[in-house]
XYZ file of C-alpha atoms in Angstrom:
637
model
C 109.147 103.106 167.627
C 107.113 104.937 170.177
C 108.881 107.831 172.450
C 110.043 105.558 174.939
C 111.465 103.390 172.463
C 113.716 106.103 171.224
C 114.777 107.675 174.506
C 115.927 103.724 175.957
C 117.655 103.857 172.468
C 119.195 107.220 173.010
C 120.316 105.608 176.419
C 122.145 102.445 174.232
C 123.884 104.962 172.311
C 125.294 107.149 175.703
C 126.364 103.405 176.514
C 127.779 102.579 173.178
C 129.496 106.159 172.896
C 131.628 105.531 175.782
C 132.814 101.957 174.536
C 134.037 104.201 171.406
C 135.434 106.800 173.882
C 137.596 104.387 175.507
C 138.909 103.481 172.382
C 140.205 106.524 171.387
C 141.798 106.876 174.902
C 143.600 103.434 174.183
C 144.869 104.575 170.724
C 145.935 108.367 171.929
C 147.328 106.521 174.608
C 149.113 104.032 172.412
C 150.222 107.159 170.249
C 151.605 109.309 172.965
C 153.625 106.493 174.146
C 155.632 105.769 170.635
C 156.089 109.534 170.148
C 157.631 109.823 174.084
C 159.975 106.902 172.944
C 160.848 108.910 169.965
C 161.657 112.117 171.837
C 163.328 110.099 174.944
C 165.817 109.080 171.840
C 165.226 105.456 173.591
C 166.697 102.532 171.798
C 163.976 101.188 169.085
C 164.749 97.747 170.411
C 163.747 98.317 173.959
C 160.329 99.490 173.122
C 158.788 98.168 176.197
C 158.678 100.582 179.233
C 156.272 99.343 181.987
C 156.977 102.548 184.201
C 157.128 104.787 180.903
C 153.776 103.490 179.566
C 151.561 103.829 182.820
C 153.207 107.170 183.390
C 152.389 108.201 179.850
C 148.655 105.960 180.315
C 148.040 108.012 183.645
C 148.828 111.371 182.733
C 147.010 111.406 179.399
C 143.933 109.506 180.923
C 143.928 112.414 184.008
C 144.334 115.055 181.453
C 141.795 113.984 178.845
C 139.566 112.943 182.293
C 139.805 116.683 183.814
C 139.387 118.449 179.869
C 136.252 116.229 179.731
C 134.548 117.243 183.250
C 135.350 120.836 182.514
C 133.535 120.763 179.763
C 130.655 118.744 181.346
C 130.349 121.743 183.553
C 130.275 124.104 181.677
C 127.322 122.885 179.586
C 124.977 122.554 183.122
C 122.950 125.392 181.965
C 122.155 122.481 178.796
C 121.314 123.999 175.549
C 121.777 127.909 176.460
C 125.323 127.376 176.954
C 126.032 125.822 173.715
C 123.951 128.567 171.597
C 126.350 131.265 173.745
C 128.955 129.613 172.683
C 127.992 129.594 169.026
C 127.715 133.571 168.996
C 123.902 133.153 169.772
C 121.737 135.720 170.445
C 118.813 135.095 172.791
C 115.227 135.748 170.671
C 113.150 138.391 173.290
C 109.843 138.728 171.516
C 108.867 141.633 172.139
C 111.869 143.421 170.213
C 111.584 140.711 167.169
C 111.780 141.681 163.467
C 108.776 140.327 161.040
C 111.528 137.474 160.594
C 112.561 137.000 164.270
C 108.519 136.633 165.047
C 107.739 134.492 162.641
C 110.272 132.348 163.901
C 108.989 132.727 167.647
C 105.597 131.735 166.409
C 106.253 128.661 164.706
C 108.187 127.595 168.349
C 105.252 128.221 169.778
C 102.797 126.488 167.954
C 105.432 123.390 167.587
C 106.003 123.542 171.547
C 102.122 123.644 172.473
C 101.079 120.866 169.924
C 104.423 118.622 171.465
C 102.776 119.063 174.900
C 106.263 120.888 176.101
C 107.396 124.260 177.622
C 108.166 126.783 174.428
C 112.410 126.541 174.575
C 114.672 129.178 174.110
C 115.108 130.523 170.717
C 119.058 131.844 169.885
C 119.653 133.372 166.426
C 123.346 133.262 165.401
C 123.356 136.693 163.467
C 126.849 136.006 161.847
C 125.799 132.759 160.081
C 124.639 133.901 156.823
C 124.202 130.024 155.777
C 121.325 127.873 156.638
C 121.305 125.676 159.586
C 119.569 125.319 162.969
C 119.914 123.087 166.216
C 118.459 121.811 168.974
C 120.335 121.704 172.345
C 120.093 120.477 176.043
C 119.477 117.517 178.719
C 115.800 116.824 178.910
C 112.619 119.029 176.376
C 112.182 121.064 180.253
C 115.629 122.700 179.088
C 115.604 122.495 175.427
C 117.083 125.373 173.317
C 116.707 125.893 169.716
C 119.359 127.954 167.868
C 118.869 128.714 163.931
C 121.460 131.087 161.683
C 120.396 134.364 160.243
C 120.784 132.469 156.910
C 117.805 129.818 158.240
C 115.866 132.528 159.436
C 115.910 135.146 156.134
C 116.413 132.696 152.962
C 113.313 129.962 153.853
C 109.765 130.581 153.919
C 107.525 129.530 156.596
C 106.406 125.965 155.471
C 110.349 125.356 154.720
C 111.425 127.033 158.694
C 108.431 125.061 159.943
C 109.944 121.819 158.621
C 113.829 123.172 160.233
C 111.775 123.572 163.098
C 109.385 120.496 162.846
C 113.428 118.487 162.280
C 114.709 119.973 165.318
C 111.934 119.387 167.471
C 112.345 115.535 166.779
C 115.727 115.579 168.229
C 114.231 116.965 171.407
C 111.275 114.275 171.320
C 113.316 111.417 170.447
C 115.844 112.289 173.260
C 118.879 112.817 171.253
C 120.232 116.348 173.131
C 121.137 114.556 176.238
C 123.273 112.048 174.003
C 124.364 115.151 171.918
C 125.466 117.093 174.911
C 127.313 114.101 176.493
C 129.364 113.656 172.833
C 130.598 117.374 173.099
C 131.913 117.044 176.740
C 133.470 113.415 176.431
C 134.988 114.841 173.177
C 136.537 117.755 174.592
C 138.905 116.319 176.207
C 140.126 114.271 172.911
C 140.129 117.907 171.221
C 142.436 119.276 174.159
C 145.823 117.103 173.663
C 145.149 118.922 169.770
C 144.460 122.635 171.331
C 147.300 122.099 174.130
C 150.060 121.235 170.641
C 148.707 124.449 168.964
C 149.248 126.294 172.163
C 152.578 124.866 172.790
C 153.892 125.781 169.026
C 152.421 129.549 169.174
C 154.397 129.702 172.461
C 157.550 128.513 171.434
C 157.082 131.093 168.295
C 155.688 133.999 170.489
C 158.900 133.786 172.757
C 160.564 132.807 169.909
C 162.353 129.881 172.013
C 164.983 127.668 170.322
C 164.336 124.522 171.698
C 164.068 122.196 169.412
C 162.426 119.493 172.070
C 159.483 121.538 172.766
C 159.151 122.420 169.284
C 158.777 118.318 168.869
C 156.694 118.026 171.672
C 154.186 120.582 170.900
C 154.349 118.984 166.854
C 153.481 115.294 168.508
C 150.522 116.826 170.373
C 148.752 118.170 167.506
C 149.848 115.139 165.329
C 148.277 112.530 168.540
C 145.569 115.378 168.770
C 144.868 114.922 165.403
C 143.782 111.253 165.934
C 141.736 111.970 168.649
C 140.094 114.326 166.433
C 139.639 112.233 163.430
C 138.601 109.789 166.098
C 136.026 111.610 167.351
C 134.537 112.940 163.982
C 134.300 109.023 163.539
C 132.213 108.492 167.076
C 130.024 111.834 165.631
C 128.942 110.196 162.526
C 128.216 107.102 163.403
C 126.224 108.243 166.559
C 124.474 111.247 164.416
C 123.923 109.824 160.476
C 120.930 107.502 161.533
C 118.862 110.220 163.716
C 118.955 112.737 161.244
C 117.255 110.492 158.926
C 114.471 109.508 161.659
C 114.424 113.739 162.510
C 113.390 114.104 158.599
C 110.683 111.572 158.693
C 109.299 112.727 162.108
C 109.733 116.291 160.434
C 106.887 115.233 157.717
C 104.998 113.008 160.067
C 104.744 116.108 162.535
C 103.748 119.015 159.577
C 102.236 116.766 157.150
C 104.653 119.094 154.170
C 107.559 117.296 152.563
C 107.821 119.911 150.323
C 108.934 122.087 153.469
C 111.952 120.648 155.155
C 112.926 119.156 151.492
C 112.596 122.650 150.347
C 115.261 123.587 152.648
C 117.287 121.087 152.349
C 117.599 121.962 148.471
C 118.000 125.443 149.392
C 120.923 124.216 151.686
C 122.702 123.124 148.733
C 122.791 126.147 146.592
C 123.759 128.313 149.574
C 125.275 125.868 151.668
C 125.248 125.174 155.646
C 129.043 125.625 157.130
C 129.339 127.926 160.045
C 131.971 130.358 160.659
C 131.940 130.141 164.612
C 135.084 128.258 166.242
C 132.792 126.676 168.461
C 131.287 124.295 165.147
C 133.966 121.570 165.343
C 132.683 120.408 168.928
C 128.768 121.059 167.905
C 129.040 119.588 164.200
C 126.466 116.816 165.052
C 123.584 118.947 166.691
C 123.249 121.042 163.532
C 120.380 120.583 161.001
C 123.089 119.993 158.264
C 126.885 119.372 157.982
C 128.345 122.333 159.853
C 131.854 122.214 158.823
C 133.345 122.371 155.716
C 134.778 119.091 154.642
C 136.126 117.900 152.170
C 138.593 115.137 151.067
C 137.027 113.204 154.344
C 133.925 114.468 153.681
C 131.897 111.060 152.818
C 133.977 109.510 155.836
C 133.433 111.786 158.452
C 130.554 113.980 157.721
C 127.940 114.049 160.420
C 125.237 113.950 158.337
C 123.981 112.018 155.220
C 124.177 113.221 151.576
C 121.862 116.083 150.791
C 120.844 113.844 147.984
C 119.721 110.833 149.946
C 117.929 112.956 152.428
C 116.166 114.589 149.567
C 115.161 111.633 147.851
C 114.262 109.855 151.339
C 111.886 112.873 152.272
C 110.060 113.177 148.923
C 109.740 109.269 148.952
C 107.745 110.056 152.228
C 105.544 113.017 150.604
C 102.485 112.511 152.312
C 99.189 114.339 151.477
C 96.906 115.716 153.783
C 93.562 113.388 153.617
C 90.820 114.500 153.327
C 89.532 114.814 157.125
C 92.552 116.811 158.160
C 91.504 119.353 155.405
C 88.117 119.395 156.921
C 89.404 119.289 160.340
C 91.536 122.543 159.500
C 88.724 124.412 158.190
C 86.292 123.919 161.254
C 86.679 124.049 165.000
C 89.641 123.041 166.998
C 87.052 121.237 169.272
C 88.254 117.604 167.670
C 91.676 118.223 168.771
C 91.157 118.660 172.253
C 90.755 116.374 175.052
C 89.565 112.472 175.141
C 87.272 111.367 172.690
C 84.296 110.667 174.286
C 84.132 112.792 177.008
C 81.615 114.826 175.750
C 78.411 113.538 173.722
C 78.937 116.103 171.097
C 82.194 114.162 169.852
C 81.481 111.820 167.050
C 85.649 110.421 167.141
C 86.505 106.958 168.021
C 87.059 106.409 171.851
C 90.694 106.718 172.520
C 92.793 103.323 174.072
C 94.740 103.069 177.286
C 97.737 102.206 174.308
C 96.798 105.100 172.444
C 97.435 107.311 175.058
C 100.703 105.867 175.431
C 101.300 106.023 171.624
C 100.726 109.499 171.479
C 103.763 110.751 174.263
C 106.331 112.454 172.391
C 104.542 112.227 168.404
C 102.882 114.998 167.221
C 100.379 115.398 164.330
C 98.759 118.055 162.145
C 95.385 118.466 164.291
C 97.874 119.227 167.167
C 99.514 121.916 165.134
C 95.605 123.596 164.157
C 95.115 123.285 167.814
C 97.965 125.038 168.975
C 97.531 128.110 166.016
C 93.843 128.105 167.480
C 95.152 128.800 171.076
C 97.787 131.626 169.782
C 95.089 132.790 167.400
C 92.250 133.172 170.220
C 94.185 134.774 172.636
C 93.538 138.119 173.666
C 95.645 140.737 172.506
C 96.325 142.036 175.825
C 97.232 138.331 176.711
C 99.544 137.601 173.798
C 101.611 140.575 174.683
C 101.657 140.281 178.309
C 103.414 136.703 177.814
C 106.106 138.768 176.210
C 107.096 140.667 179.125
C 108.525 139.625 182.119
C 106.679 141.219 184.635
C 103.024 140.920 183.138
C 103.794 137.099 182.439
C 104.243 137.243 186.421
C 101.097 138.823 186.374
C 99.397 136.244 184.074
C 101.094 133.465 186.209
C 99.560 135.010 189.732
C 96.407 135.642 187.735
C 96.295 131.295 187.333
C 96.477 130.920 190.942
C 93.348 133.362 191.614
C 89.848 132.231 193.147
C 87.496 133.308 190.376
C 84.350 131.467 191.966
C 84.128 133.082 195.626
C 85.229 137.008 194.998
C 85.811 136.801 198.561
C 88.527 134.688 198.323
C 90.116 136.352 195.539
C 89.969 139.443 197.462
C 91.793 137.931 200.329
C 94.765 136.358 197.585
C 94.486 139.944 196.259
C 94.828 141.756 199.447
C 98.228 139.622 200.679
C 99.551 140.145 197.005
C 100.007 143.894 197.415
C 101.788 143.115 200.522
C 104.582 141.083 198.761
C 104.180 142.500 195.399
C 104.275 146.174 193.742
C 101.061 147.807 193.355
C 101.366 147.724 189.665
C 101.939 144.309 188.842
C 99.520 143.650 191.472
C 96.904 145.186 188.882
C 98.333 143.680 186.047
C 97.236 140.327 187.812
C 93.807 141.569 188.386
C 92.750 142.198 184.780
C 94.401 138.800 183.357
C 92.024 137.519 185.787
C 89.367 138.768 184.526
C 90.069 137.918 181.454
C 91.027 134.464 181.644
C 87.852 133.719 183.800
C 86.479 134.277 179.992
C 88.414 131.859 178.470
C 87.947 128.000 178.221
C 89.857 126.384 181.429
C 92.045 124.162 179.175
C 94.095 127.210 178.102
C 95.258 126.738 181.438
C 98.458 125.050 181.339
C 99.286 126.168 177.469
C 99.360 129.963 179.133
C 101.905 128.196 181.944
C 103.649 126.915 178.975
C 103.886 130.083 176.900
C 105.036 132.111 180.029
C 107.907 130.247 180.704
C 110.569 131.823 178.335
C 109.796 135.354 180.249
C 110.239 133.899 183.325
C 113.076 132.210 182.515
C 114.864 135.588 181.979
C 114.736 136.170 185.576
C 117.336 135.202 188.267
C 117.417 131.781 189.930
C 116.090 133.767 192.444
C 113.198 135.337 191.253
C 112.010 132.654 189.676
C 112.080 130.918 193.276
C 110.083 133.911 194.273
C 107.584 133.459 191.531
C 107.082 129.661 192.655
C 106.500 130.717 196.524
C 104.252 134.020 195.357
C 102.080 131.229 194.083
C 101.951 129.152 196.834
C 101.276 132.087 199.225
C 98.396 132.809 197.217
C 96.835 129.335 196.753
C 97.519 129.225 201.070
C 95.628 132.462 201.143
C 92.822 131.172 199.198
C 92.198 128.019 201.594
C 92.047 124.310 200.941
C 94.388 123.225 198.053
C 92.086 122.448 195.091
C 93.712 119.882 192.349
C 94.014 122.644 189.971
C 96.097 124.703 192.343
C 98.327 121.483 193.339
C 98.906 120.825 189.229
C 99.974 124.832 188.662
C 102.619 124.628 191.610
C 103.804 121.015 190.419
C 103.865 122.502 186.336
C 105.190 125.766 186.995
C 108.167 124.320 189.551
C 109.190 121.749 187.034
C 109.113 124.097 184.457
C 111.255 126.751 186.051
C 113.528 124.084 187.547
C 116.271 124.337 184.643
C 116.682 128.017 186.129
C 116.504 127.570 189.461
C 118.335 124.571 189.873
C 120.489 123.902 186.409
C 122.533 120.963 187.636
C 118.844 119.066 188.086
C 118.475 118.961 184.379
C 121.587 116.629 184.315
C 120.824 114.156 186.019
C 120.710 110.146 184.791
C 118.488 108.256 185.440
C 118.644 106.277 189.367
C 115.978 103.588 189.034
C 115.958 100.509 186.596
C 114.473 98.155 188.929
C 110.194 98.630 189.605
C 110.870 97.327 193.432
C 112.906 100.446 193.967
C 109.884 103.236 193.288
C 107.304 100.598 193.452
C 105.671 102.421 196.428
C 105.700 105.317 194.597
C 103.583 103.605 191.581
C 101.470 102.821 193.985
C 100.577 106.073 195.871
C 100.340 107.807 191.943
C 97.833 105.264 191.232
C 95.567 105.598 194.117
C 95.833 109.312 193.660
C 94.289 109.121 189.881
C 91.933 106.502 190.822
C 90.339 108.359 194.014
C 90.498 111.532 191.275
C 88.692 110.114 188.731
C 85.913 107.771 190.717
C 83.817 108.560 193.065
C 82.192 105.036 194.286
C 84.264 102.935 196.637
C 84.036 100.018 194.188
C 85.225 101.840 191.436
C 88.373 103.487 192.855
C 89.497 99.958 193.823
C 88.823 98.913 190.089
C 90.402 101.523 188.599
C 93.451 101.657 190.947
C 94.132 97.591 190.691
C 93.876 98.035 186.446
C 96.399 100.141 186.847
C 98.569 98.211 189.120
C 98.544 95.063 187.349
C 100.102 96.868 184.478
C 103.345 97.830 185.965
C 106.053 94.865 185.275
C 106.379 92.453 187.952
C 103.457 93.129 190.052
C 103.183 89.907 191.032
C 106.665 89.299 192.688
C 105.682 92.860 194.702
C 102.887 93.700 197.552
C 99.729 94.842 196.173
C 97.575 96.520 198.590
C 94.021 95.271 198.461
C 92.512 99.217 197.840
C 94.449 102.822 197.446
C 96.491 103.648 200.148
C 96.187 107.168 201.512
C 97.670 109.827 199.978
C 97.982 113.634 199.751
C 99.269 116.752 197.152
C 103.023 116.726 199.416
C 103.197 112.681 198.936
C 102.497 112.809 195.117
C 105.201 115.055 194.851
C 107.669 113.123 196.747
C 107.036 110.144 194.425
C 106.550 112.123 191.298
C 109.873 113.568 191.957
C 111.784 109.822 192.342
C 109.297 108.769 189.151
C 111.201 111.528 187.022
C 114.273 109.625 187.751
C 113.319 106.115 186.384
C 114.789 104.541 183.175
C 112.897 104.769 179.887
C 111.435 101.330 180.034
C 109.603 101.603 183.562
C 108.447 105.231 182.333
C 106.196 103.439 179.404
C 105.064 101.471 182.413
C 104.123 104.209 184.818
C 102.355 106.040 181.506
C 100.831 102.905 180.593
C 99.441 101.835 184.166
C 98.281 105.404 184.477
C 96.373 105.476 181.134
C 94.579 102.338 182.695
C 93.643 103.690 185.518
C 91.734 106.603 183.969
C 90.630 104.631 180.853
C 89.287 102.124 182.859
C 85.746 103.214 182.032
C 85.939 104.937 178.778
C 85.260 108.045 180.166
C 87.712 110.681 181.734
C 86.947 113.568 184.088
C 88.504 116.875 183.456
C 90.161 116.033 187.003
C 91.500 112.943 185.597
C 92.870 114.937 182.343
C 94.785 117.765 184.325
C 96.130 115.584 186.951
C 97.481 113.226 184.133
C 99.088 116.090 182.143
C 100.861 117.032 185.541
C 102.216 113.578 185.429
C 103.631 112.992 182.219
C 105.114 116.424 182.226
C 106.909 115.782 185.512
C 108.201 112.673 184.142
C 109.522 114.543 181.203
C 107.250 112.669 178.992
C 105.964 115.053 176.187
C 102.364 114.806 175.785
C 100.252 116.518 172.580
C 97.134 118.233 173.520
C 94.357 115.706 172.870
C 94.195 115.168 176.960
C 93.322 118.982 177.515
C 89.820 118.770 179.162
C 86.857 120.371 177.200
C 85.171 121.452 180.480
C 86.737 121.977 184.128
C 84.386 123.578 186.789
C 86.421 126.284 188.501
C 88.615 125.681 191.526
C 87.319 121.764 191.497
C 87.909 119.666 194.541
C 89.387 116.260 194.674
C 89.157 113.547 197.084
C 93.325 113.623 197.537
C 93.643 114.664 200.844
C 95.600 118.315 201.763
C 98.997 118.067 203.577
């Protein structure tokens, strides 16, 4: 089951979920109503109330229908909100512990070789148990939470399998289902919290009425179903992905002995949270968060610890003998297509293979990433820590390093809008990553977004048109420049715009963003071909992918198009179901594959792509070579 597989999955569940949700509305319902006829002191014989039951149906349905958008809006900020719930406390990295930075590390590495931007890390310092979770609506939002316990009792290989666990959830697009369970839920849990409420009221004020005493008592007891009820929804939605999270888990690190390790640890020192908060969160956690235990087989939201031990070490996989080697030489195998350059000796990667590889990760991805961290510059590695000199390393992207003339002129406008200082910060990151190998590129984007994201919805607008001004400055819009300003808007979208995050998908249909297909395709094809014959080729492989395409118009050759246009559509594209984003990823893999070679053009405009499309993609399309501030033949706008 491929990563689009899983997400149209995830989508079945969201369906299936609300089926079960209306259930437990029809039985709370059907509850409320026997214990109003009880209280009314109505006649047991006349048990049928028409006006009495859709007053009781309407009022409950508003009330559980208000309790449950609250909640919905309170979780826009996605998986931040729930870790400040849980007592979290956001991970800054350049105040970490030995602990706290191992833990940042192994984030990193896991977010570079995933092909998505490094989350949040929250550490719940009073959780002395072990547990961890992964939180929020798409992996452009994701946060990762783990307990002090997690953090202090394993050891690296047994964190990096928590981690490698948690970072299947976010692959396998099982937050956004997650987050949708804990605001439908809610507003079960609130008939429950309004009867406890009611009866500390009536005791506070010490009130002798015996009918609200009775009221409050039937709220808690018809809360109480709606809380066993949704326990029920929890496990049956949750018990199956955690099992999938542990394979992917050893899949992704190649270590059973890791995340089993953990899990064994888990039950001598056990996983149950102290937080409040844990009842509506139970089913995000790594293992069972509450503590459960006549039900516990029933209503647990996780499987054994026994049969996910025994599952795990059935699936003990050994590291063959070319991932040893590949470990101990260069990290030159695990980057970019094979065969772009002569000097690779790997089999020539598929179209399908491209599309295979969105949202898995393997252990060459993981040497790659440590290879990035492990190369970069000191001065680099600690700027990303900061807010301001990650600015600095951001601006530094967006600099001319081929015509110093033109750098001077981006410089020059800089310390107009920008304080001398940081203006120099952004001077000697240039120079330095002019040194480096151009596909560090994006990675640096990547690993710069959790200092960004620190700043203000409005500074991190400021950041986005600071580079734009500069790329202006500079002159015509290169493709590099266009896939910065598309990367490092989508990245900082989540802050700038948190509702965006939430949105479902629009567009199930191909006709409806068929157009937009279209101008994406001629954009890659005109990118990567440079022969008039060849760009129609290319672009028509690709169209005669996408599903359909012969009920729709197919233009003869690429139709115009320009950076503003590829936006437009890339921002409807984002919007499309599961299903017709395989087919967009697979028409696009076409159209570059479709002669076995790919330019470094081709690889950076493709990365843009799937990341837009929220489509995690591991680093094996990072080109081995870019020439500096390239051109393309997509027109400027």
């Amino acid at each position: 089951m491929n990563f689009f597989e899983n997400q149209d999955r995830a989508r079945q569940n969201t369906q299936q979920l609300i089926g079960l949700f209306i259930l437990s509305i029809v039985a709370i319902v059907a509850a409320i109503y026997i214990a109003t006829l009880f209280f009314l002191r109505i006649a047991p014989r006349i048990w049928w109330h028409p006006q009495l039951f859709l007053s009781v149906t309407g009022v409950t349905t508003v009330a559980i229908a208000l309790a449950s958008f609250y909640k919905i809006a309170c979780l826009r900020d996605g998986g931040s909100a729930i870790a400040q719930e849980l007592g979290g406390r956001l991970l800054l990295s350049d105040i970490a512990n030995p602990y706290e930075q191992q833990l940042l590390n192994i984030v990193e590495e896991m977010a570079i070789a995933s092909g998505i931007s490094v989350p949040f890390v929250y550490v719940l310092d009073s959780e002395l148990s072990i547990n961890a979770f992964a939180a929020g609506f798409t992996p452009n939002d994701a946060a990762i939470g783990v307990t002090r316990g997690c953090m202090e009792q394993l050891n690296r290989d047994e964190l990096q399998g928590v981690i490698g666990h948690e970072f299947s959830h976010i692959l396998n697009g099982d937050m956004r289902l997650n987050l949708r369970l804990v605001g439908l839920l809610h507003g079960i849990l609130f008939l429950y919290l309004s009867g406890v409420f009611i009866l500390r009221f009536r005791s506070s004020y010490r009130s002798e009425n015996k009918g609200l005493w009775a009221f409050g008592l039937a709220l808690m007891l018809v809360g109480g179903i709606g809380l066993f009820c949704g326990r029920l929804i929890k496990a049956a939605v949750s018990r199956q992905r955690e099992f999938l999270a542990d394979a992917s888990a050893v899949q992704f690190t190649r270590n059973a002995d890791g995340i089993a390790g953990a899990l064994e640890k888990i039950e001598r020192m056990g996983s149950g949270l102290n937080s409040p908060a844990a009842e509506a969160a139970s089913h995000m956690f790594f293992g069972n968060a509450l503590q459960l235990s006549f039900w516990e087989n029933m209503l647990a939201t996780h499987p054994p610890l026994s049969d996910r031990i025994r599952r795990i070490r059935g699936l003990n996989y050994k590291p063959s003998r070319t991932h040893i080697q590949t470990r101990s030489h260069s990290h030159e195998s695990a980057m970019g297509f094979a065969g772009n350059s002569p000097s690779n000796t790997g089999a020539p990667v598929s179209a399908e293979k491209v599309v295979n590889q969105v949202g898995r990760v393997a252990p060459e991805h993981f040497t790659y990433a440590q290879k990035i961290l492990a190369d970069l510059p000191e001065s680099l590695r600690l700027g990303l820590q900061k807010q301001q000199s990650a600015m600095a390393i951001v601006y530094s992207l967006a600099l001319n390093h081929t015509n110093s003339q033109v750098r001077d002129r981006q410089l020059e406008w800089l310390r107009e809008v920008q304080p001398a200082e940081l203006v120099e910060e952004t001077l000697l990151f240039g120079d330095e990553i002019a040194l480096l190998d151009s596909g560090i590129r994006l990675p640096l984007v990547d690993l710069a977004i959790p200092a960004l994201r620190q700043s203000s919805p409005e500074k991190c607008q400021q950041i986005c048109k600071c580079v734009k001004g500069l790329i202006k400055v500079g002159g015509d819009l290169s493709l590099w420049e266009f896939v910065l300003q598309l990367v490092l808007w989508h990245r900082l979208e989540p802050c700038i715009h948190p509702e965006s995050s939430a949105k479902a998908e629009q567009f199930d249909s191909i006709q409806e963003i068929w157009s937009d297909c279209i101008l994406v395709l001629s954009a890659l094809a005109k990118v990567g071909q440079s022969q008039p014959d060849a760009v129609t080729y290319a672009f028509r492989s690709g169209v005669f992918r996408l599903p359909k395409v012969g009920q729709q118009e197919q233009p003869e050759v690429p139709i115009a198009c320009n950076f503003a246009g590829i936006k437009k559509s890339l921002d409807r594209l984002r919007l499309a179901s599961p299903k017709l984003k395989l087919a967009i990823v697979d028409a696009c893999a076409h159209t570059v594959m479709v002669d076995n070679q790919v330019t470094p053009q081709e690889a950076e405009l493709m990365r843009a792509i799937v990341i837009t499309l929220d489509c995690p993609m591991p680093p094996f399309l990072i080109p081995r070579k870019v020439s500096k501030q390239g051109k393309s033949s997509v027109e400027k706008k």
